[in-house]
XYZ file of C-alpha atoms in Angstrom:
755
model
C 0.093 -0.056 -0.169
C 2.983 2.480 0.831
C 4.395 1.639 -2.677
C 1.140 2.223 -4.331
C 0.620 5.724 -2.554
C 4.175 6.735 -3.656
C 3.298 5.737 -7.179
C 0.086 7.881 -7.089
C 2.011 10.566 -5.712
C 4.588 10.676 -8.603
C 1.866 10.419 -11.195
C 0.126 13.434 -9.651
C 3.430 15.287 -9.751
C 4.183 14.394 -13.281
C 0.783 15.343 -14.483
C 0.725 18.686 -12.678
C 4.485 19.643 -13.858
C 3.926 18.318 -17.532
C 0.559 20.246 -18.030
C 2.230 23.294 -16.448
C 4.879 23.105 -19.194
C 2.511 22.435 -21.959
C 0.464 25.398 -20.805
C 3.290 27.752 -20.734
C 4.423 26.508 -24.343
C 0.887 27.582 -25.466
C 1.359 30.956 -24.085
C 4.687 31.219 -25.813
C 3.141 30.032 -29.088
C 0.328 32.631 -28.774
C 2.881 35.389 -28.136
C 5.301 34.427 -30.881
C 3.055 32.949 -33.518
C 3.557 34.490 -36.980
C 1.839 37.996 -37.139
C -1.369 38.292 -39.190
C -1.068 41.547 -41.278
C -3.809 44.143 -41.657
C -2.776 44.643 -45.101
C -0.308 43.222 -47.664
C 0.723 46.122 -49.961
C 3.333 46.859 -52.731
C 6.143 49.393 -52.392
C 4.162 51.758 -54.537
C 1.108 51.240 -52.024
C -1.098 48.918 -54.256
C -3.278 46.934 -51.746
C -2.830 43.163 -52.545
C -4.669 41.885 -49.454
C -6.851 44.123 -47.237
C -7.473 44.079 -43.455
C -9.397 40.827 -42.458
C -8.736 38.832 -45.837
C -6.116 36.549 -44.087
C -8.874 35.607 -41.432
C -11.580 35.294 -44.056
C -9.399 33.384 -46.228
C -8.565 30.797 -43.345
C -12.317 30.355 -42.908
C -12.945 29.981 -46.680
C -10.320 27.356 -46.741
C -11.712 25.345 -43.956
C -15.294 25.547 -44.940
C -14.255 24.241 -48.518
C -12.731 21.176 -46.942
C -9.647 22.617 -44.961
C -7.313 19.694 -43.787
C -9.436 17.149 -45.894
C -8.511 19.232 -48.925
C -4.813 19.284 -48.896
C -2.701 20.596 -46.053
C -1.089 23.732 -44.556
C 2.223 23.342 -42.819
C 1.863 19.783 -43.334
C -1.331 18.835 -41.490
C -4.058 17.550 -43.620
C -4.831 15.152 -46.271
C -2.310 13.841 -48.802
C -3.847 13.955 -52.332
C -4.191 17.723 -53.022
C -0.883 19.796 -52.444
C 0.309 21.334 -49.214
C -0.785 24.734 -50.073
C 1.764 26.646 -48.152
C 4.498 24.640 -50.069
C 2.736 24.839 -53.375
C 2.283 28.677 -53.133
C 5.847 29.219 -51.895
C 7.188 27.187 -55.043
C 4.894 28.759 -57.605
C 5.816 32.378 -56.235
C 9.444 31.683 -56.308
C 9.182 30.544 -59.806
C 7.123 33.359 -60.974
C 9.434 35.922 -59.314
C 12.473 34.430 -60.821
C 10.897 34.220 -64.317
C 9.808 37.968 -64.070
C 13.657 38.939 -63.543
C 14.806 36.582 -66.201
C 12.455 38.118 -68.914
C 12.992 41.712 -67.769
C 16.819 41.742 -67.150
C 17.900 39.219 -69.766
C 15.050 38.995 -72.295
C 14.934 35.027 -71.863
C 13.355 32.440 -69.778
C 15.161 31.514 -66.665
C 15.951 27.926 -67.965
C 17.674 29.384 -71.047
C 20.112 31.601 -68.847
C 23.736 30.700 -68.382
C 24.799 29.041 -65.156
C 26.291 32.297 -63.820
C 23.054 34.228 -64.531
C 20.908 31.569 -62.829
C 23.051 31.641 -59.750
C 22.856 35.453 -59.484
C 19.057 35.267 -59.687
C 18.855 32.418 -57.309
C 20.980 34.455 -54.660
C 18.665 37.348 -55.242
C 15.534 35.190 -54.989
C 16.532 33.783 -51.703
C 17.395 37.422 -50.325
C 14.056 38.726 -51.655
C 11.823 35.805 -50.322
C 13.522 35.558 -46.840
C 13.534 39.160 -46.165
C 10.875 39.830 -43.399
C 9.190 43.185 -44.389
C 6.281 43.165 -41.843
C 6.008 46.647 -40.170
C 4.700 46.000 -36.739
C 3.712 49.716 -36.325
C 1.429 49.672 -39.273
C 0.636 46.000 -39.415
C 1.485 45.658 -42.995
C 3.652 43.439 -45.125
C 5.332 45.445 -47.769
C 6.527 43.653 -50.962
C 8.827 44.968 -53.632
C 6.817 45.674 -56.996
C 8.254 42.579 -58.616
C 7.279 40.322 -55.834
C 3.881 42.047 -55.918
C 3.439 41.115 -59.399
C 4.520 37.449 -58.591
C 1.913 37.369 -55.895
C -0.813 38.568 -58.229
C -0.130 35.820 -60.781
C -0.289 33.128 -58.064
C -3.408 34.614 -56.692
C -5.116 34.339 -60.177
C -4.185 30.647 -60.104
C -5.679 29.939 -56.792
C -8.952 31.880 -57.621
C -9.223 29.896 -60.803
C -8.452 26.673 -59.131
C -11.005 27.050 -56.136
C -13.269 28.778 -58.711
C -14.531 27.232 -61.945
C -12.135 28.065 -64.512
C -12.286 25.362 -67.090
C -8.749 25.461 -67.980
C -7.828 23.744 -64.368
C -10.488 21.062 -64.735
C -7.693 18.324 -65.072
C -5.730 19.813 -62.191
C -8.812 19.717 -60.012
C -9.469 16.083 -60.968
C -5.820 15.313 -59.851
C -6.360 17.114 -56.585
C -9.800 15.230 -56.142
C -11.364 18.813 -55.964
C -14.778 19.857 -57.432
C -15.226 22.973 -59.351
C -16.438 26.032 -57.479
C -15.082 24.863 -54.149
C -15.451 28.416 -52.800
C -18.610 30.062 -54.598
C -18.775 33.124 -52.553
C -16.974 35.893 -54.294
C -15.645 37.682 -51.384
C -14.367 34.349 -49.692
C -12.685 33.395 -53.208
C -10.663 36.759 -53.198
C -9.856 36.300 -49.454
C -8.713 32.621 -49.765
C -5.375 33.427 -51.464
C -4.539 35.849 -48.740
C -4.412 33.087 -46.296
C -2.458 30.725 -48.382
C 0.041 33.606 -49.139
C 0.398 34.230 -45.454
C 1.083 30.566 -44.564
C 3.737 30.763 -47.308
C 5.122 34.005 -46.249
C 5.550 32.712 -42.578
C 7.326 29.634 -43.975
C 10.036 31.685 -45.915
C 10.376 35.055 -44.014
C 13.059 35.203 -41.299
C 11.870 35.678 -37.754
C 12.874 39.130 -36.304
C 16.431 39.251 -35.394
C 17.315 35.867 -36.859
C 18.902 34.699 -40.328
C 17.980 31.831 -42.357
C 15.188 30.878 -39.744
C 11.567 31.210 -40.630
C 8.542 31.244 -38.480
C 8.051 27.572 -39.350
C 11.629 26.559 -38.570
C 12.277 26.604 -42.407
C 9.614 24.071 -43.256
C 8.763 23.162 -46.087
C 11.929 21.983 -47.697
C 12.168 24.386 -50.665
C 15.802 24.639 -52.276
C 15.022 27.648 -54.361
C 15.025 29.833 -51.183
C 17.283 27.576 -49.321
C 14.684 26.500 -46.823
C 16.553 23.619 -45.131
C 16.489 21.795 -41.792
C 17.836 23.851 -38.913
C 20.969 22.819 -36.927
C 18.494 22.385 -34.121
C 16.348 19.891 -36.001
C 19.505 17.599 -36.432
C 21.040 18.105 -32.960
C 17.716 17.333 -31.045
C 17.031 14.313 -33.450
C 20.343 12.735 -32.532
C 19.891 13.608 -28.754
C 16.205 12.133 -28.747
C 17.577 8.699 -30.267
C 20.350 8.522 -27.744
C 17.778 9.256 -24.974
C 15.534 6.692 -26.283
C 18.145 3.997 -26.513
C 19.299 4.765 -23.050
C 15.739 4.888 -21.467
C 14.998 1.557 -23.394
C 18.300 0.009 -21.834
C 17.406 1.302 -18.464
C 13.708 -0.220 -18.681
C 15.057 -3.396 -19.658
C 17.509 -3.610 -16.974
C 15.042 -2.516 -14.370
C 12.444 -5.193 -15.666
C 15.247 -7.914 -15.543
C 16.259 -7.084 -12.135
C 12.702 -6.842 -10.688
C 11.383 -10.213 -9.451
C 8.117 -10.577 -11.437
C 5.292 -12.127 -9.531
C 3.906 -15.203 -10.981
C 0.213 -15.120 -12.231
C -2.173 -16.859 -9.496
C -3.476 -20.241 -10.250
C -6.740 -19.698 -12.235
C -9.985 -20.579 -11.039
C -11.428 -23.981 -12.086
C -14.447 -22.403 -13.712
C -15.186 -18.997 -15.359
C -15.845 -16.569 -12.553
C -18.149 -14.618 -14.860
C -20.230 -17.456 -16.086
C -23.140 -17.051 -13.577
C -22.951 -13.201 -13.869
C -26.445 -11.761 -14.384
C -26.516 -8.847 -16.329
C -28.422 -5.922 -15.070
C -31.020 -3.928 -16.942
C -28.417 -1.157 -17.674
C -25.702 -3.650 -18.754
C -28.178 -5.184 -21.227
C -29.071 -1.861 -22.537
C -25.548 -1.449 -23.711
C -25.982 -4.348 -26.201
C -27.241 -1.965 -28.860
C -24.147 0.212 -28.610
C -22.073 -2.644 -29.876
C -23.934 -3.281 -32.877
C -23.943 0.484 -33.810
C -20.022 0.128 -33.428
C -19.975 -2.707 -35.831
C -22.090 -0.520 -38.228
C -19.831 2.432 -38.048
C -16.927 0.116 -38.811
C -18.667 -0.956 -42.125
C -19.426 2.716 -43.025
C -15.931 3.826 -42.154
C -14.427 0.934 -44.364
C -16.686 1.833 -47.221
C -15.669 5.536 -47.115
C -12.046 4.401 -46.891
C -12.422 2.420 -50.257
C -13.867 5.453 -51.905
C -11.309 7.829 -50.617
C -8.433 5.602 -51.642
C -9.887 5.118 -55.139
C -10.059 8.985 -55.458
C -6.309 9.071 -55.597
C -6.533 7.423 -58.927
C -9.716 8.592 -60.633
C -10.039 12.057 -58.608
C -13.837 12.449 -58.812
C -15.030 9.382 -60.180
C -15.462 5.703 -58.893
C -14.704 3.184 -61.761
C -16.026 5.841 -64.240
C -19.197 6.670 -62.183
C -19.050 10.512 -61.294
C -19.561 9.872 -57.503
C -17.863 13.163 -56.423
C -21.069 14.902 -57.593
C -22.912 13.391 -54.615
C -19.857 12.184 -52.425
C -16.764 14.506 -53.007
C -13.476 13.405 -51.602
C -13.796 15.982 -48.730
C -16.929 14.127 -47.427
C -15.650 10.627 -48.041
C -12.644 11.384 -46.015
C -14.148 13.425 -43.463
C -16.542 10.539 -42.700
C -13.599 7.912 -42.905
C -11.449 9.630 -40.297
C -14.431 10.973 -38.047
C -16.062 7.488 -37.881
C -12.777 5.937 -36.631
C -12.599 8.072 -33.681
C -16.447 7.732 -33.061
C -16.847 3.946 -33.279
C -13.558 3.411 -31.189
C -14.841 5.852 -28.544
C -18.360 4.406 -28.479
C -16.837 0.832 -28.024
C -14.975 2.152 -25.084
C -17.775 4.101 -23.603
C -20.103 1.168 -23.841
C -17.524 -1.095 -22.125
C -17.443 1.425 -19.168
C -21.204 1.292 -18.726
C -21.297 -2.396 -19.121
C -18.515 -3.235 -16.485
C -19.498 -0.594 -13.932
C -22.416 -2.451 -12.268
C -20.633 -5.703 -12.767
C -17.628 -4.591 -10.701
C -19.510 -2.739 -7.862
C -22.538 -4.980 -7.826
C -24.720 -2.002 -7.892
C -27.370 -0.954 -10.260
C -28.318 2.757 -9.597
C -31.972 3.812 -9.882
C -32.726 5.056 -13.502
C -29.258 3.700 -14.733
C -30.972 1.784 -17.592
C -32.918 5.000 -18.683
C -29.659 6.913 -18.498
C -27.801 4.326 -20.760
C -30.673 4.534 -23.146
C -30.821 8.440 -23.268
C -27.081 8.591 -23.892
C -27.258 6.077 -26.751
C -29.789 7.994 -28.610
C -28.034 11.189 -27.827
C -24.836 9.819 -29.258
C -26.715 8.379 -32.283
C -28.260 11.783 -32.885
C -24.777 13.573 -32.856
C -23.303 10.931 -35.157
C -26.151 11.247 -37.759
C -26.687 15.011 -37.256
C -23.112 15.991 -37.589
C -22.495 13.629 -40.519
C -25.618 14.901 -42.417
C -24.869 18.649 -41.811
C -21.277 18.261 -42.672
C -22.260 16.458 -46.024
C -25.028 19.002 -46.750
C -22.853 21.972 -46.011
C -20.030 20.632 -48.332
C -22.408 19.702 -51.097
C -24.372 23.016 -51.036
C -21.702 25.308 -50.047
C -23.496 26.839 -47.062
C -20.654 29.187 -46.136
C -18.297 29.640 -43.305
C -20.612 30.262 -40.375
C -22.651 27.114 -41.231
C -19.317 25.175 -41.626
C -18.045 26.183 -38.207
C -21.251 25.922 -36.190
C -23.153 23.054 -37.734
C -21.225 21.495 -40.772
C -17.527 20.485 -41.389
C -14.949 22.571 -39.616
C -12.331 21.378 -42.053
C -9.974 19.920 -39.310
C -8.624 16.411 -39.295
C -10.233 14.080 -36.700
C -12.185 16.886 -35.101
C -14.377 18.064 -38.078
C -17.776 18.214 -36.596
C -19.514 21.549 -36.163
C -19.109 23.352 -32.867
C -22.928 22.668 -32.021
C -22.060 19.018 -32.298
C -19.020 19.317 -30.343
C -20.792 21.129 -27.438
C -23.533 18.410 -27.350
C -20.957 15.588 -27.482
C -19.105 17.334 -24.490
C -22.308 17.358 -22.601
C -22.901 13.678 -23.579
C -19.389 12.632 -22.379
C -19.978 14.557 -18.943
C -23.258 12.597 -18.870
C -21.372 9.201 -19.472
C -18.896 10.126 -16.725
C -21.829 10.635 -14.350
C -23.520 7.424 -15.106
C -20.219 5.610 -14.686
C -19.364 7.226 -11.412
C -22.695 6.585 -9.816
C -22.400 2.799 -10.883
C -18.870 2.502 -9.717
C -19.393 4.726 -6.312
C -19.819 1.656 -4.005
C -16.718 0.103 -5.396
C -14.703 3.389 -5.164
C -15.566 4.103 -1.610
C -15.264 0.600 -0.179
C -11.816 -0.705 0.400
C -10.749 -3.729 -1.771
C -7.633 -5.314 -3.462
C -8.797 -3.889 -6.937
C -9.865 -0.336 -5.658
C -6.868 1.253 -7.134
C -7.816 -0.073 -10.630
C -11.187 1.024 -10.243
C -10.039 4.567 -9.229
C -8.034 4.660 -12.320
C -10.600 3.797 -14.528
C -12.852 6.413 -13.121
C -10.140 9.260 -13.241
C -9.294 8.479 -16.739
C -13.008 8.466 -17.504
C -13.224 11.864 -15.925
C -10.303 13.012 -17.988
C -11.975 11.709 -20.999
C -15.017 13.761 -20.328
C -13.266 16.794 -19.082
C -10.371 17.013 -21.755
C -12.975 17.047 -24.759
C -13.412 20.669 -23.658
C -10.218 21.406 -25.555
C -12.344 21.067 -28.831
C -14.170 24.154 -27.729
C -10.933 26.326 -27.277
C -10.659 27.762 -30.671
C -13.069 29.950 -32.480
C -13.779 31.010 -35.907
C -11.111 33.818 -35.867
C -8.536 32.067 -33.789
C -4.873 32.159 -35.260
C -3.960 28.934 -37.045
C -0.941 28.173 -34.919
C -3.400 28.095 -32.089
C -5.963 26.013 -33.704
C -3.302 23.367 -34.259
C -1.984 23.694 -30.617
C -5.380 23.017 -29.314
C -6.383 20.473 -31.856
C -3.492 18.249 -30.869
C -4.576 18.415 -27.132
C -7.661 16.703 -28.442
C -6.286 14.329 -31.042
C -3.025 13.426 -28.995
C -4.082 13.759 -25.436
C -7.704 12.820 -25.668
C -7.578 10.056 -28.012
C -4.033 8.700 -27.782
C -3.714 9.708 -23.895
C -6.646 9.187 -21.716
C -8.552 6.840 -23.661
C -5.461 4.586 -23.698
C -5.176 4.844 -20.021
C -8.837 4.012 -19.550
C -8.734 0.950 -21.990
C -5.597 -0.365 -20.120
C -7.050 0.001 -16.682
C -10.196 -1.615 -17.757
C -8.275 -4.633 -19.388
C -6.284 -4.991 -16.155
C -9.559 -4.930 -14.239
C -11.057 -7.657 -16.461
C -8.100 -9.877 -16.184
C -8.173 -9.494 -12.206
C -11.954 -10.272 -12.450
C -11.141 -13.493 -14.251
C -8.587 -14.502 -11.659
C -5.710 -14.457 -14.329
C -3.833 -11.726 -12.676
C -3.377 -10.445 -8.904
C -5.290 -7.413 -7.999
C -2.369 -5.844 -5.932
C 0.039 -6.556 -8.831
C -2.187 -5.012 -11.306
C -2.764 -2.039 -9.135
C 0.897 -1.074 -9.004
C 1.477 -2.128 -12.585
C -1.246 0.177 -14.096
C -0.240 3.252 -11.959
C 3.463 2.678 -12.975
C 2.405 2.171 -16.643
C 0.530 5.339 -16.691
C 3.453 7.324 -15.100
C 5.677 5.945 -17.863
C 3.265 6.542 -20.647
C 2.172 10.282 -19.461
C 5.666 11.249 -18.612
C 6.493 11.079 -22.229
C 3.017 11.391 -23.703
C 1.745 14.904 -22.416
C 4.881 16.818 -23.523
C 5.190 14.444 -26.490
C 2.061 16.163 -27.916
C 4.619 18.866 -29.104
C 6.153 16.559 -31.660
C 3.143 17.407 -33.856
C 3.987 21.164 -33.562
C 7.487 21.616 -34.631
C 6.506 23.442 -37.891
C 3.319 25.241 -37.103
C 4.680 28.544 -36.248
C 5.998 27.717 -32.980
C 9.190 28.873 -31.032
C 12.178 26.783 -31.620
C 12.272 25.254 -28.207
C 9.136 23.365 -29.107
C 11.493 21.228 -31.524
C 13.784 20.308 -28.311
C 11.037 19.559 -25.890
C 8.790 17.641 -28.470
C 11.807 15.569 -29.785
C 12.854 14.463 -26.304
C 9.736 13.597 -24.717
C 8.228 11.972 -27.832
C 11.182 9.697 -27.916
C 10.299 8.617 -24.366
C 6.930 7.654 -25.635
C 8.567 4.907 -27.468
C 10.316 3.476 -24.362
C 7.208 1.620 -22.798
C 6.353 0.252 -26.356
C 9.787 -1.701 -26.151
C 8.264 -4.141 -23.599
C 4.833 -4.447 -24.998
C 5.971 -7.687 -26.631
C 6.720 -9.297 -23.128
C 3.106 -8.297 -22.060
C 1.676 -9.678 -25.152
C 3.417 -12.993 -24.555
C 2.074 -13.099 -20.966
C -1.482 -12.511 -22.213
C -1.137 -15.277 -24.812
C -0.061 -17.550 -21.943
C -2.860 -16.426 -19.936
C -5.210 -17.357 -22.743
C -4.158 -20.896 -22.147
C -4.272 -20.651 -18.367
C -7.494 -22.975 -17.987
C -9.885 -24.534 -20.394
C -12.707 -22.119 -19.708
C -10.388 -19.099 -20.677
C -10.871 -20.274 -24.284
C -14.436 -18.499 -24.093
C -12.543 -15.304 -24.189
C -10.009 -16.422 -26.515
C -10.593 -13.856 -29.357
C -10.839 -10.875 -26.998
C -7.436 -11.789 -25.476
C -6.034 -12.134 -28.926
C -7.331 -8.790 -29.817
C -5.460 -7.367 -26.876
C -2.335 -9.310 -28.020
C -2.648 -7.744 -31.444
C -2.940 -4.431 -29.784
C 0.679 -5.133 -28.373
C 2.072 -5.884 -31.859
C 0.586 -2.956 -33.428
C 1.664 -0.758 -30.524
C 5.285 -1.903 -31.093
C 4.982 -1.706 -34.944
C 2.511 0.966 -35.640
C 2.968 3.199 -32.768
C 6.585 2.505 -32.039
C 8.373 1.561 -35.211
C 6.428 3.498 -37.781
C 5.660 6.382 -35.322
C 9.252 7.057 -34.454
C 10.355 6.657 -37.835
C 8.751 10.204 -38.476
C 8.756 11.612 -35.015
C 12.359 12.905 -34.994
C 12.535 16.501 -36.251
C 14.878 15.881 -39.146
C 12.638 12.894 -40.344
C 9.497 14.905 -39.918
C 11.006 17.809 -41.735
C 11.003 15.827 -44.898
C 8.080 13.546 -44.239
C 5.396 15.685 -42.467
C 2.117 15.300 -44.646
C 3.491 12.429 -46.737
C 2.346 8.641 -46.881
C 4.533 7.505 -44.111
C 2.275 9.586 -41.766
C -0.696 7.618 -43.146
C 1.099 4.403 -42.772
C 1.732 5.200 -39.044
C -1.835 6.566 -38.670
C -3.431 3.406 -40.196
C -1.306 0.963 -38.280
C -1.549 2.771 -34.808
C -5.242 4.049 -34.979
C -6.952 0.771 -36.055
C -4.105 -1.679 -35.166
C -3.973 -0.273 -31.604
C -7.259 1.576 -30.652
C -9.422 -0.356 -33.163
C -8.229 -3.750 -32.120
C -8.665 -2.693 -28.622
C -12.130 -1.589 -29.270
C -13.231 -4.812 -31.005
C -11.551 -6.810 -28.187
C -13.619 -4.896 -25.494
C -16.636 -5.397 -27.689
C -16.288 -8.897 -28.009
C -15.639 -9.283 -24.114
C -19.022 -7.443 -23.400
C -21.036 -9.250 -26.082
C -19.854 -12.480 -24.440
C -21.674 -11.709 -21.327
C -24.745 -10.172 -23.177
C -25.384 -13.073 -25.693
C -26.584 -16.642 -25.617
C -23.449 -18.783 -25.593
C -25.229 -21.033 -27.969
C -25.297 -18.169 -30.559
C -21.516 -17.505 -30.091
C -19.492 -18.341 -33.281
C -15.745 -18.783 -32.945
C -15.909 -19.770 -36.568
C -16.724 -16.487 -37.602
C -14.306 -14.818 -35.178
C -11.350 -16.619 -36.481
C -11.330 -15.491 -40.040
C -12.429 -11.823 -38.790
C -9.398 -11.652 -36.630
C -6.841 -12.968 -39.161
C -8.464 -11.036 -41.994
C -8.214 -7.809 -40.146
C -4.837 -8.039 -39.040
C -3.278 -9.541 -42.169
C -5.202 -7.025 -44.457
C -3.950 -4.232 -42.287
C -0.414 -5.480 -42.760
C -0.765 -5.710 -46.312
C -2.199 -2.333 -46.660
C 0.568 -0.723 -44.573
C 3.558 -2.491 -45.901
C 2.587 -3.406 -49.548
C 1.307 0.115 -50.288
C 1.412 2.993 -47.805
C 5.119 2.585 -46.440
C 6.579 2.372 -50.163
C 4.598 5.263 -51.080
C 5.776 7.148 -48.113
C 9.392 6.377 -48.859
C 9.110 7.383 -52.496
C 7.545 10.611 -51.536
C 10.294 11.251 -48.847
C 12.940 10.808 -51.766
C 10.984 13.358 -53.849
C 10.841 15.730 -50.728
C 14.697 15.262 -49.921
C 15.828 15.783 -53.652
C 13.418 18.388 -54.968
C 11.286 19.725 -52.025
C 8.123 19.302 -50.379
C 6.091 20.985 -53.288
C 7.523 18.068 -55.604
C 6.504 15.333 -53.084
C 2.974 16.290 -53.130
C 2.781 17.383 -56.825
C 0.662 15.908 -59.589
C 3.844 14.726 -61.239
C 4.745 12.474 -58.457
C 1.261 11.678 -56.932
C 0.128 10.590 -60.206
C 3.158 9.097 -61.539
C 2.784 5.508 -62.653
C 4.806 4.247 -59.829
C 2.379 5.805 -57.168
C -0.806 5.035 -58.992
C 0.503 1.313 -59.114
C 1.119 1.373 -55.349
C -2.602 2.711 -54.902
C -3.798 -0.190 -56.806
C -1.388 -2.546 -54.712
C -3.609 -1.397 -51.782
C -6.550 -3.382 -53.195
C -5.545 -6.980 -52.057
C -4.883 -5.724 -48.495
C -8.168 -3.729 -48.505
C -10.186 -6.673 -49.914
C -8.820 -8.974 -47.140
C -9.420 -6.209 -44.338
C -13.024 -5.645 -45.672
C -13.650 -9.512 -45.638
C -12.804 -9.372 -41.953
C -15.190 -6.448 -41.232
C -17.913 -8.626 -43.026
C -17.172 -11.515 -40.829
C -17.470 -9.241 -37.738
C -20.862 -8.011 -39.073
C -22.068 -11.686 -39.986
C -21.090 -12.637 -36.325
C -22.990 -9.649 -34.913
C -26.139 -10.632 -37.127
C -26.084 -14.191 -35.827
C -26.278 -12.739 -32.352
C -29.057 -10.342 -33.161
C -31.268 -13.064 -34.939
C -30.305 -16.085 -32.927
C -33.284 -17.809 -31.327
C -33.776 -17.697 -27.556
C -32.844 -20.834 -25.717
C -35.747 -22.883 -24.495
C -34.975 -22.477 -20.832
C -35.549 -18.749 -19.886
C -33.506 -19.248 -16.567
C -30.502 -20.535 -18.478
C -30.845 -17.585 -20.964
C -30.845 -15.060 -17.820
C -27.738 -16.933 -16.269
C -25.852 -16.821 -19.576
C -26.745 -13.201 -20.474
């Protein structure tokens, strides 16, 4: 007990200090973010962009799809360009060509080497010079650069408008014509893209060769290259990671690991009688499976757009289901179904743990279910409608698609979801209350389950921190609080605590051992995970020290993953501890798969892009997608399915249970995911990284590379893995259908006992 209290104290200290630092970093980002100009004017006082247009352009881009339609500063989708890199390259080429034509009467490519070198040096000096005047709030451009900006502005207004000459380019970008139909929005959109590009090129005040985005993206034309700090902190983070892994392995080897207890002779949960509220969670899990099927279907459509752009095997599907909508649903449903599976698991196990069914608990579970269903259907329908009918920026922010990856639903839906999560925590807490207040060997685990649930409900408030007019750097700062800390942080702590609690209830591990282990694991995970959030923010207009903190602490995130394989092996052994454990075989195997994908998807693929020097060249490329698919579905998805199967085991007739369907489900999902990642996404990411290193980020995301024969071949090579994976989801759906339509057993008492 003394050791456990010390661990809880350490956990509290680490959380307080880490969040204090993270909050301080946020304040520094706010104070030093790239300035938003009141005007962008030429040296002869011609207004290129007027006051408020950068802000309005940001809203216009987000309402047109935002991070589902290309990216800015590397965050977003991968088919359309990174707009900041694209603008930067186009403006540099245009300015250089203006000088070549005027000074030499020839195209730049026809000039001599010495003439080209002179213009390149001039280009770097011109593009990197910071001409922002803090007194007037204006960015002042030379007459030549202003001409280049006007030329690129015309390209963007034509592209996001309906100019027929760019139909093929829009097809390659999977864009629809007239993406921004409002004339004022269309005029403002280039202002935001210009500003994001200007911040990526202009030197910070008092610095040389150091832009607001730490020289991201790689652009050889203006000598945008990685900073020395990016290289140094990358090396330091690798050294720290190796040393920390070695220390953890030594500590694990030196510690005397307690043997698992002798398992009970019979299933301790066999005679568990489900309470009314526990039975009410059954429908949650069937909806989860429906969301999985919808997510996979949208993934197939989204992936195919990488080849045909706006068609699906010749059918003009984008007229009713454009890429922006299909990708939004694909990414949003991934978070929603995983979260729903975990929420339902909490509601199911709470009365089972405490032996207490609070008054009106079933009603609360049912109300929450229909509220969540309303939010899912409503946010999806409004986002779809807003995109198709171009309802405007206000509609997009409040009701439609905010254009932010993994948190795209409108603000009204976010508020409703926040209220729903607080209601879930209330339901969970009132059911767990007797177990929380009464001393027991597993009370530490129960406390961890409730505290992590409280954080899940409370930290979703970070989705409400930005507004329509927030600085883009601050939007990214708060968005990663939600995506990294909420999804990858507290949900994982919750799920890990729930799994440990389930194993103790089954008598497969000792409660005292699990209590200490789960607190220690949470300490190790959050010590790196909280400040590791900053590795997403290296190049989003943040101070340079973000690179140092993010690199070192994200390296520590990998450390606990080095021992995941040992835990997976122990879980496999537990699955054979007694004959009755085979009843939970596929749940336990899903937990083992979580260990594998934690090591491969989160660890190997995640750290391959997490160091500053690697991310500098690979941010926004398919290596990110490889890591995302392997970690999101492999870790959180398999965890959600494992919990789903465990709960359905106690909610269904054992005669209707079919391991024959779960076996191909499990292997198809895991093999299909591995094929998708390692046959298609990883090779595509490596090929793009070559393009980024040799030519620049603009080239890695250009139609020339994205639609090259090699890249389109890799897209088609996704098909075998996608088919295998989809078959796995169909087996899961068939399994669920069997449970839904199975006839009730003839003995009602037996049904009640088994349920």
